[in-house]
mmCIF file of C-alpha atoms and ligand atoms in Angstrom:
data_model
loop_
_atom_site.group_PDB
_atom_site.id
_atom_site.type_symbol
_atom_site.label_atom_id
_atom_site.label_comp_id
_atom_site.label_asym_id
_atom_site.label_seq_id
_atom_site.Cartn_x
_atom_site.Cartn_y
_atom_site.Cartn_z
ATOM 1 C CA MET A 1 -11.797 0.495 -17.846
ATOM 2 C CA ASN A 2 -13.709 -2.867 -17.800
ATOM 3 C CA ILE A 3 -13.330 -6.384 -20.667
ATOM 4 C CA PHE A 4 -15.666 -4.581 -23.014
ATOM 5 C CA ASP A 5 -13.663 -1.878 -23.531
ATOM 6 C CA ILE A 6 -10.583 -4.251 -23.523
ATOM 7 C CA GLN A 7 -12.614 -5.571 -25.963
ATOM 8 C CA LEU A 8 -13.568 -3.207 -28.135
ATOM 9 C CA MET A 9 -10.254 -2.221 -28.363
ATOM 10 C CA LYS A 10 -9.366 -5.366 -30.425
ATOM 11 C CA SER A 11 -11.893 -5.292 -32.337
ATOM 12 C CA LYS A 12 -10.684 -1.617 -33.469
ATOM 13 C CA ASN A 13 -7.014 -2.542 -33.731
ATOM 14 C CA GLN A 14 -5.725 0.289 -30.742
ATOM 15 C CA LYS A 15 -3.024 -1.334 -28.744
ATOM 16 C CA ILE A 16 -3.098 -2.495 -25.978
ATOM 17 C CA SER A 17 -0.181 -1.231 -22.804
ATOM 18 C CA MET A 18 -0.113 -3.290 -19.525
ATOM 19 C CA THR A 19 2.881 -3.649 -16.703
ATOM 20 C CA THR A 20 2.943 -5.073 -12.931
ATOM 21 C CA CYS A 21 2.767 -3.661 -9.989
ATOM 22 C CA TYR A 22 3.309 -4.851 -6.271
ATOM 23 C CA ASP A 23 3.009 -2.051 -4.441
ATOM 24 C CA TYR A 24 1.148 1.443 -3.537
ATOM 25 C CA TRP A 25 3.616 4.330 -3.864
ATOM 26 C CA SER A 26 4.325 2.463 -7.854
ATOM 27 C CA ALA A 27 0.979 2.343 -8.539
ATOM 28 C CA ARG A 28 0.298 5.967 -7.442
ATOM 29 C CA ILE A 29 2.710 6.889 -10.058
ATOM 30 C CA ILE A 30 0.980 4.078 -12.574
ATOM 31 C CA ASN A 31 -2.336 5.407 -12.060
ATOM 32 C CA GLU A 32 -1.424 9.068 -13.719
ATOM 33 C CA SER A 33 -0.206 7.390 -16.643
ATOM 34 C CA LYS A 34 -1.743 5.960 -19.371
ATOM 35 C CA ILE A 35 -0.651 2.491 -19.271
ATOM 36 C CA HIS A 36 -4.528 0.451 -19.433
ATOM 37 C CA LEU A 37 -3.760 -2.306 -17.090
ATOM 38 C CA VAL A 38 -2.074 -3.546 -14.402
ATOM 39 C CA LEU A 39 -1.217 -6.925 -13.330
ATOM 40 C CA VAL A 40 -0.965 -7.710 -9.642
ATOM 41 C CA GLY A 41 2.162 -10.427 -11.426
ATOM 42 C CA ASP A 42 3.241 -13.954 -9.251
ATOM 43 C CA SER A 43 6.768 -12.123 -10.598
ATOM 44 C CA ALA A 44 6.731 -10.574 -7.431
ATOM 45 C CA ALA A 45 8.259 -14.098 -6.497
ATOM 46 C CA ASN A 46 11.052 -12.780 -7.739
ATOM 47 C CA VAL A 47 11.248 -8.756 -7.545
ATOM 48 C CA ILE A 48 10.386 -8.449 -4.542
ATOM 49 C CA HIS A 49 10.691 -11.281 -2.617
ATOM 50 C CA GLY A 50 13.812 -12.509 -4.687
ATOM 51 C CA HIS A 51 13.055 -15.847 -5.226
ATOM 52 C CA ASN A 52 14.730 -17.577 -8.813
ATOM 53 C CA SER A 53 10.937 -18.547 -9.672
ATOM 54 C CA THR A 54 7.168 -17.511 -9.383
ATOM 55 C CA ILE A 55 6.720 -20.793 -7.671
ATOM 56 C CA PRO A 56 7.428 -19.509 -4.000
ATOM 57 C CA ILE A 57 4.982 -16.916 -3.238
ATOM 58 C CA ASP A 58 1.369 -17.905 -1.784
ATOM 59 C CA THR A 59 -1.870 -16.705 -2.247
ATOM 60 C CA ASP A 60 -2.084 -14.439 0.730
ATOM 61 C CA THR A 61 0.789 -12.788 0.023
ATOM 62 C CA MET A 62 -0.065 -11.901 -3.477
ATOM 63 C CA CYS A 63 -3.259 -9.955 -1.731
ATOM 64 C CA ILE A 64 -0.938 -8.046 0.616
ATOM 65 C CA HIS A 65 0.262 -6.449 -3.035
ATOM 66 C CA ILE A 66 -2.833 -6.358 -4.690
ATOM 67 C CA SER A 67 -4.365 -4.606 -1.596
ATOM 68 C CA ALA A 68 -1.709 -2.101 -1.956
ATOM 69 C CA VAL A 69 -2.019 -1.477 -5.530
ATOM 70 C CA THR A 70 -5.231 -1.614 -5.909
ATOM 71 C CA LYS A 71 -5.298 1.447 -3.405
ATOM 72 C CA GLY A 72 -2.646 3.080 -5.500
ATOM 73 C CA CYS A 73 -4.114 2.716 -8.329
ATOM 74 C CA PRO A 74 -8.167 2.959 -8.722
ATOM 75 C CA ASP A 75 -8.680 4.406 -11.993
ATOM 76 C CA LYS A 76 -7.523 1.402 -13.776
ATOM 77 C CA PHE A 77 -8.467 -2.510 -14.104
ATOM 78 C CA ILE A 78 -6.285 -4.437 -11.857
ATOM 79 C CA ILE A 79 -6.192 -8.045 -13.068
ATOM 80 C CA GLY A 80 -4.158 -10.911 -9.801
ATOM 81 C CA ASP A 81 -2.354 -14.160 -10.557
ATOM 82 C CA LEU A 82 -3.504 -17.020 -9.268
ATOM 83 C CA PRO A 83 0.138 -18.508 -7.748
ATOM 84 C CA PHE A 84 1.120 -21.629 -7.905
ATOM 85 C CA LEU A 85 -0.884 -24.420 -7.486
ATOM 86 C CA SER A 86 -3.793 -22.288 -6.192
ATOM 87 C CA TYR A 87 -6.391 -23.413 -8.855
ATOM 88 C CA ARG A 88 -5.498 -26.957 -9.508
ATOM 89 C CA LYS A 89 -6.741 -28.282 -6.154
ATOM 90 C CA ASP A 90 -11.365 -28.835 -5.375
ATOM 91 C CA LEU A 91 -12.895 -26.583 -7.210
ATOM 92 C CA THR A 92 -13.657 -25.445 -3.468
ATOM 93 C CA PHE A 93 -10.367 -24.630 -2.431
ATOM 94 C CA ASN A 94 -10.104 -23.023 -5.537
ATOM 95 C CA MET A 95 -12.514 -21.201 -6.057
ATOM 96 C CA THR A 96 -11.542 -19.237 -1.942
ATOM 97 C CA GLN A 97 -7.930 -18.618 -3.388
ATOM 98 C CA VAL A 98 -10.338 -16.575 -6.674
ATOM 99 C CA GLU A 99 -12.796 -14.937 -3.803
ATOM 100 C CA LYS A 100 -9.333 -13.720 -1.653
ATOM 101 C CA ILE A 101 -7.659 -12.835 -4.889
ATOM 102 C CA ILE A 102 -10.727 -10.694 -5.733
ATOM 103 C CA LYS A 103 -11.534 -9.401 -1.940
ATOM 104 C CA ALA A 104 -8.310 -7.817 -1.827
ATOM 105 C CA GLY A 105 -9.646 -5.637 -4.602
ATOM 106 C CA ALA A 106 -8.642 -7.124 -8.084
ATOM 107 C CA HIS A 107 -10.943 -7.332 -10.779
ATOM 108 C CA ALA A 108 -10.178 -10.143 -12.819
ATOM 109 C CA VAL A 109 -7.722 -13.258 -12.161
ATOM 110 C CA LYS A 110 -4.663 -14.522 -14.582
ATOM 111 C CA LEU A 111 -3.282 -18.508 -13.874
ATOM 112 C CA GLU A 112 -1.421 -20.285 -16.556
ATOM 113 C CA GLY A 113 -2.214 -23.031 -18.747
ATOM 114 C CA ALA A 114 -5.187 -24.214 -20.881
ATOM 115 C CA ASP A 115 -5.120 -28.573 -20.075
ATOM 116 C CA GLY A 116 -7.557 -28.852 -16.979
ATOM 117 C CA ASN A 117 -7.878 -25.519 -15.807
ATOM 118 C CA ILE A 118 -11.186 -25.408 -18.628
ATOM 119 C CA ASN A 119 -13.944 -26.222 -16.260
ATOM 120 C CA PHE A 120 -12.327 -24.253 -13.361
ATOM 121 C CA ILE A 121 -12.343 -21.215 -15.660
ATOM 122 C CA GLU A 122 -15.801 -22.079 -16.955
ATOM 123 C CA HIS A 123 -16.815 -21.902 -13.056
ATOM 124 C CA CYS A 124 -15.169 -18.570 -12.123
ATOM 125 C CA VAL A 125 -16.614 -16.683 -15.482
ATOM 126 C CA LYS A 126 -20.316 -18.246 -14.402
ATOM 127 C CA SER A 127 -19.689 -16.898 -10.631
ATOM 128 C CA GLY A 128 -18.461 -13.250 -11.906
ATOM 129 C CA VAL A 129 -15.202 -13.630 -12.196
ATOM 130 C CA PRO A 130 -12.830 -12.743 -15.023
ATOM 131 C CA VAL A 131 -10.539 -15.016 -15.737
ATOM 132 C CA MET A 132 -6.916 -14.124 -18.112
ATOM 133 C CA GLY A 133 -5.083 -16.483 -19.819
ATOM 134 C CA HIS A 134 -1.563 -16.324 -19.704
ATOM 135 C CA LEU A 135 0.341 -19.098 -22.380
ATOM 136 C CA GLY A 136 3.096 -19.649 -23.994
ATOM 137 C CA LEU A 137 6.167 -19.865 -21.295
ATOM 138 C CA THR A 138 4.264 -20.293 -17.909
ATOM 139 C CA PRO A 139 6.806 -19.750 -14.905
ATOM 140 C CA GLN A 140 4.934 -22.144 -13.015
ATOM 141 C CA SER A 141 5.741 -24.862 -15.089
ATOM 142 C CA ILE A 142 9.330 -24.285 -15.081
ATOM 143 C CA HIS A 143 10.549 -26.827 -13.637
ATOM 144 C CA GLN A 144 8.157 -29.050 -16.718
ATOM 145 C CA MET A 145 9.694 -27.249 -19.038
ATOM 146 C CA GLY A 146 13.043 -27.679 -18.300
ATOM 147 C CA GLY A 147 14.169 -23.763 -18.302
ATOM 148 C CA PHE A 148 13.427 -20.071 -18.833
ATOM 149 C CA ARG A 149 13.116 -20.801 -22.860
ATOM 150 C CA VAL A 150 10.844 -19.756 -25.836
ATOM 151 C CA GLN A 151 7.956 -21.992 -26.234
ATOM 152 C CA GLY A 152 6.394 -23.552 -29.066
ATOM 153 C CA ARG A 153 9.427 -22.953 -31.968
ATOM 154 C CA HIS A 154 7.950 -26.824 -33.351
ATOM 155 C CA GLN A 155 5.587 -27.606 -34.873
ATOM 156 C CA GLU A 156 3.422 -30.138 -32.697
ATOM 157 C CA GLN A 157 4.102 -27.927 -29.184
ATOM 158 C CA ALA A 158 2.948 -24.224 -32.075
ATOM 159 C CA LYS A 159 -0.634 -26.702 -33.357
ATOM 160 C CA LEU A 160 -0.937 -27.190 -29.180
ATOM 161 C CA ILE A 161 -0.398 -23.373 -28.044
ATOM 162 C CA LYS A 162 -2.717 -23.227 -30.554
ATOM 163 C CA GLU A 163 -5.548 -25.414 -29.330
ATOM 164 C CA GLN A 164 -4.798 -24.171 -25.909
ATOM 165 C CA ALA A 165 -5.362 -20.480 -26.749
ATOM 166 C CA LEU A 166 -9.148 -21.688 -28.275
ATOM 167 C CA ALA A 167 -9.501 -23.552 -25.716
ATOM 168 C CA LEU A 168 -9.050 -20.930 -23.707
ATOM 169 C CA GLU A 169 -11.104 -17.812 -25.865
ATOM 170 C CA LYS A 170 -14.130 -20.642 -25.820
ATOM 171 C CA ALA A 171 -14.208 -20.930 -21.735
ATOM 172 C CA GLY A 172 -14.482 -17.573 -21.452
ATOM 173 C CA CYS A 173 -11.034 -15.575 -20.935
ATOM 174 C CA PHE A 174 -11.493 -12.385 -21.772
ATOM 175 C CA SER A 175 -8.355 -11.655 -22.944
ATOM 176 C CA LEU A 176 -4.699 -14.008 -22.923
ATOM 177 C CA VAL A 177 -1.115 -13.583 -22.334
ATOM 178 C CA LEU A 178 1.171 -15.336 -24.741
ATOM 179 C CA GLU A 179 4.835 -15.117 -23.190
ATOM 180 C CA CYS A 180 7.949 -16.169 -24.885
ATOM 181 C CA VAL A 181 6.484 -17.588 -28.264
ATOM 182 C CA PRO A 182 7.853 -17.099 -31.889
ATOM 183 C CA SER A 183 6.139 -14.305 -33.470
ATOM 184 C CA PRO A 184 4.448 -15.058 -36.528
ATOM 185 C CA LEU A 185 2.505 -18.459 -33.554
ATOM 186 C CA ALA A 186 1.789 -15.514 -31.691
ATOM 187 C CA THR A 187 0.433 -13.535 -34.743
ATOM 188 C CA GLU A 188 -1.620 -16.710 -36.451
ATOM 189 C CA ILE A 189 -3.142 -17.004 -32.111
ATOM 190 C CA THR A 190 -3.907 -12.559 -32.765
ATOM 191 C CA ASN A 191 -6.051 -13.753 -36.207
ATOM 192 C CA SER A 192 -7.407 -16.829 -34.897
ATOM 193 C CA LEU A 193 -9.245 -14.966 -31.347
ATOM 194 C CA SER A 194 -12.067 -12.701 -31.276
ATOM 195 C CA ILE A 195 -10.075 -11.949 -27.556
ATOM 196 C CA PRO A 196 -6.875 -9.745 -27.137
ATOM 197 C CA THR A 197 -3.605 -11.218 -26.681
ATOM 198 C CA ILE A 198 -1.303 -9.825 -24.115
ATOM 199 C CA GLY A 199 2.759 -10.452 -25.470
ATOM 200 C CA ILE A 200 6.242 -10.794 -23.600
ATOM 201 C CA GLY A 201 8.595 -11.770 -25.511
ATOM 202 C CA ALA A 202 5.881 -12.439 -28.775
ATOM 203 C CA GLY A 203 6.252 -9.525 -31.063
ATOM 204 C CA PRO A 204 4.848 -6.872 -32.869
ATOM 205 C CA ASP A 205 1.747 -8.607 -33.474
ATOM 206 C CA THR A 206 -0.043 -9.188 -30.635
ATOM 207 C CA ASP A 207 -2.787 -6.920 -29.193
ATOM 208 C CA GLY A 208 -1.040 -5.088 -26.723
ATOM 209 C CA GLN A 209 2.094 -5.747 -24.804
ATOM 210 C CA VAL A 210 2.785 -6.564 -20.999
ATOM 211 C CA LEU A 211 6.648 -5.978 -19.614
ATOM 212 C CA VAL A 212 7.306 -6.507 -15.942
ATOM 213 C CA MET A 213 7.526 -3.174 -14.416
ATOM 214 C CA HIS A 214 10.981 -3.368 -12.587
ATOM 215 C CA ASP A 215 12.202 -4.902 -15.982
ATOM 216 C CA LEU A 216 11.191 -1.637 -18.095
ATOM 217 C CA LEU A 217 11.893 0.667 -15.614
ATOM 218 C CA GLY A 218 15.853 -1.237 -15.683
ATOM 219 C CA ILE A 219 15.951 -1.827 -12.097
ATOM 220 C CA ASN A 220 17.692 -5.648 -12.720
ATOM 221 C CA GLY A 221 21.103 -4.051 -14.418
ATOM 222 C CA ASP A 222 22.118 -7.947 -15.753
ATOM 223 C CA PHE A 223 18.530 -8.878 -16.768
ATOM 224 C CA LYS A 224 18.914 -8.964 -20.866
ATOM 225 C CA PRO A 225 16.634 -11.078 -22.850
ATOM 226 C CA LYS A 226 16.381 -10.101 -26.270
ATOM 227 C CA PHE A 227 12.737 -9.434 -25.762
ATOM 228 C CA LEU A 228 13.124 -7.007 -23.316
ATOM 229 C CA ARG A 229 13.424 -3.070 -23.912
ATOM 230 C CA LYS A 230 14.796 -0.950 -20.868
ATOM 231 C CA PHE A 231 12.304 2.337 -20.689
ATOM 232 C CA LEU A 232 14.780 3.846 -18.123
ATOM 233 C CA ASN A 233 18.304 3.470 -16.753
ATOM 234 C CA GLY A 234 16.546 2.867 -13.612
ATOM 235 C CA LYS A 235 19.525 0.953 -12.132
ATOM 236 C CA GLU A 236 21.970 3.254 -12.604
ATOM 237 C CA LEU A 237 19.773 6.477 -11.467
ATOM 238 C CA LEU A 238 18.558 4.786 -8.323
ATOM 239 C CA LEU A 239 22.780 3.883 -7.154
ATOM 240 C CA GLN A 240 23.496 7.304 -8.441
ATOM 241 C CA ALA A 241 21.002 9.190 -6.040
ATOM 242 C CA PHE A 242 21.811 6.757 -3.178
ATOM 243 C CA ASN A 243 25.808 7.929 -3.516
ATOM 244 C CA GLU A 244 25.179 11.477 -4.033
ATOM 245 C CA TYR A 245 22.832 10.737 -0.069
ATOM 246 C CA HIS A 246 25.812 9.051 0.808
ATOM 247 C CA ASP A 247 28.399 11.608 0.520
ATOM 248 C CA SER A 248 26.179 13.952 1.448
ATOM 249 C CA VAL A 249 26.133 12.728 4.647
ATOM 250 C CA ILE A 250 29.507 12.307 4.760
ATOM 251 C CA ASN A 251 30.834 15.659 4.069
ATOM 252 C CA LYS A 252 28.505 17.464 6.310
ATOM 253 C CA SER A 253 26.458 18.810 3.318
ATOM 254 C CA PHE A 254 23.474 17.191 4.399
ATOM 255 C CA PRO A 255 21.467 18.635 6.009
ATOM 256 C CA SER A 256 21.417 21.970 5.244
ATOM 257 C CA ILE A 257 20.337 25.417 7.828
ATOM 258 C CA GLU A 258 17.422 25.537 5.499
ATOM 259 C CA GLU A 259 16.748 21.856 5.999
ATOM 260 C CA SER A 260 16.467 21.694 10.127
ATOM 261 C CA TYR A 261 14.534 23.102 12.734
ATOM 262 C CA GLU A 262 15.354 25.648 14.143
HETATM 263 O O1 KIV B 1 3.777 -11.898 -12.959
HETATM 264 C C1 KIV B 1 4.069 -11.865 -14.370
HETATM 265 O O2 KIV B 1 4.885 -10.934 -13.990
HETATM 266 C C2 KIV B 1 3.234 -12.113 -15.631
HETATM 267 C C3 KIV B 1 3.726 -10.930 -16.502
HETATM 268 C C4 KIV B 1 5.145 -12.182 -17.196
HETATM 269 C C5 KIV B 1 2.693 -11.322 -17.751
HETATM 270 O O3 KIV B 1 2.825 -13.251 -15.707
#
């Protein structure tokens, strides 16, 4: 899979699947799966490090996750998130962050928003680095947005997101994540772009879908946004395994003779 295969999938009307991943063992399982694209997202800040936003994670921490995922996922196209403010300083600083992410093993970078990013995206693309855009709910701007809420409900905001999408395509992005926007807006944007859109909370008509791995596996029992489908009851299954192990230790059924050295 490369950026041209992804483009081809849009032209053939084939849906694209993407999940996030942050560690080596999950990456090995995903590598055996049919999933097309793997995003080492800055959502690692939430699901791995326990923060309540993506803001605290830095490039070096992202690179640790990217390096683990690329070792476990040698057959997948891997996108690494550029974290909060890591691409909003001067060009030398920004390109150093890109260099770290790509040298850690990612094939492409993802960044949030369009305003103020266009020259930087053009520079990345001209430097041989594929860029995935991200519009709608952009979690790195959570304080500016006043919380995690659907974006583009009002006409003016919807118009702005559409203009930004076109600007990202023009700047050279090879695809675009649309997060938490009304379905009709996502459909309109998807139909106006030649690059594929990957939706999360953006309805069924985007060219692909992305879910955070821990969310689709149902690890966080309390996280129930409207857009999320849990494809596994992960929390219950893990809890059951931990408790069965605990009980086996307490009732002395583990380890058995067969599980012990003579
Ligand atoms: O970091 C992340 O997990 C993301 C996805 C939600 C698209 O950016």
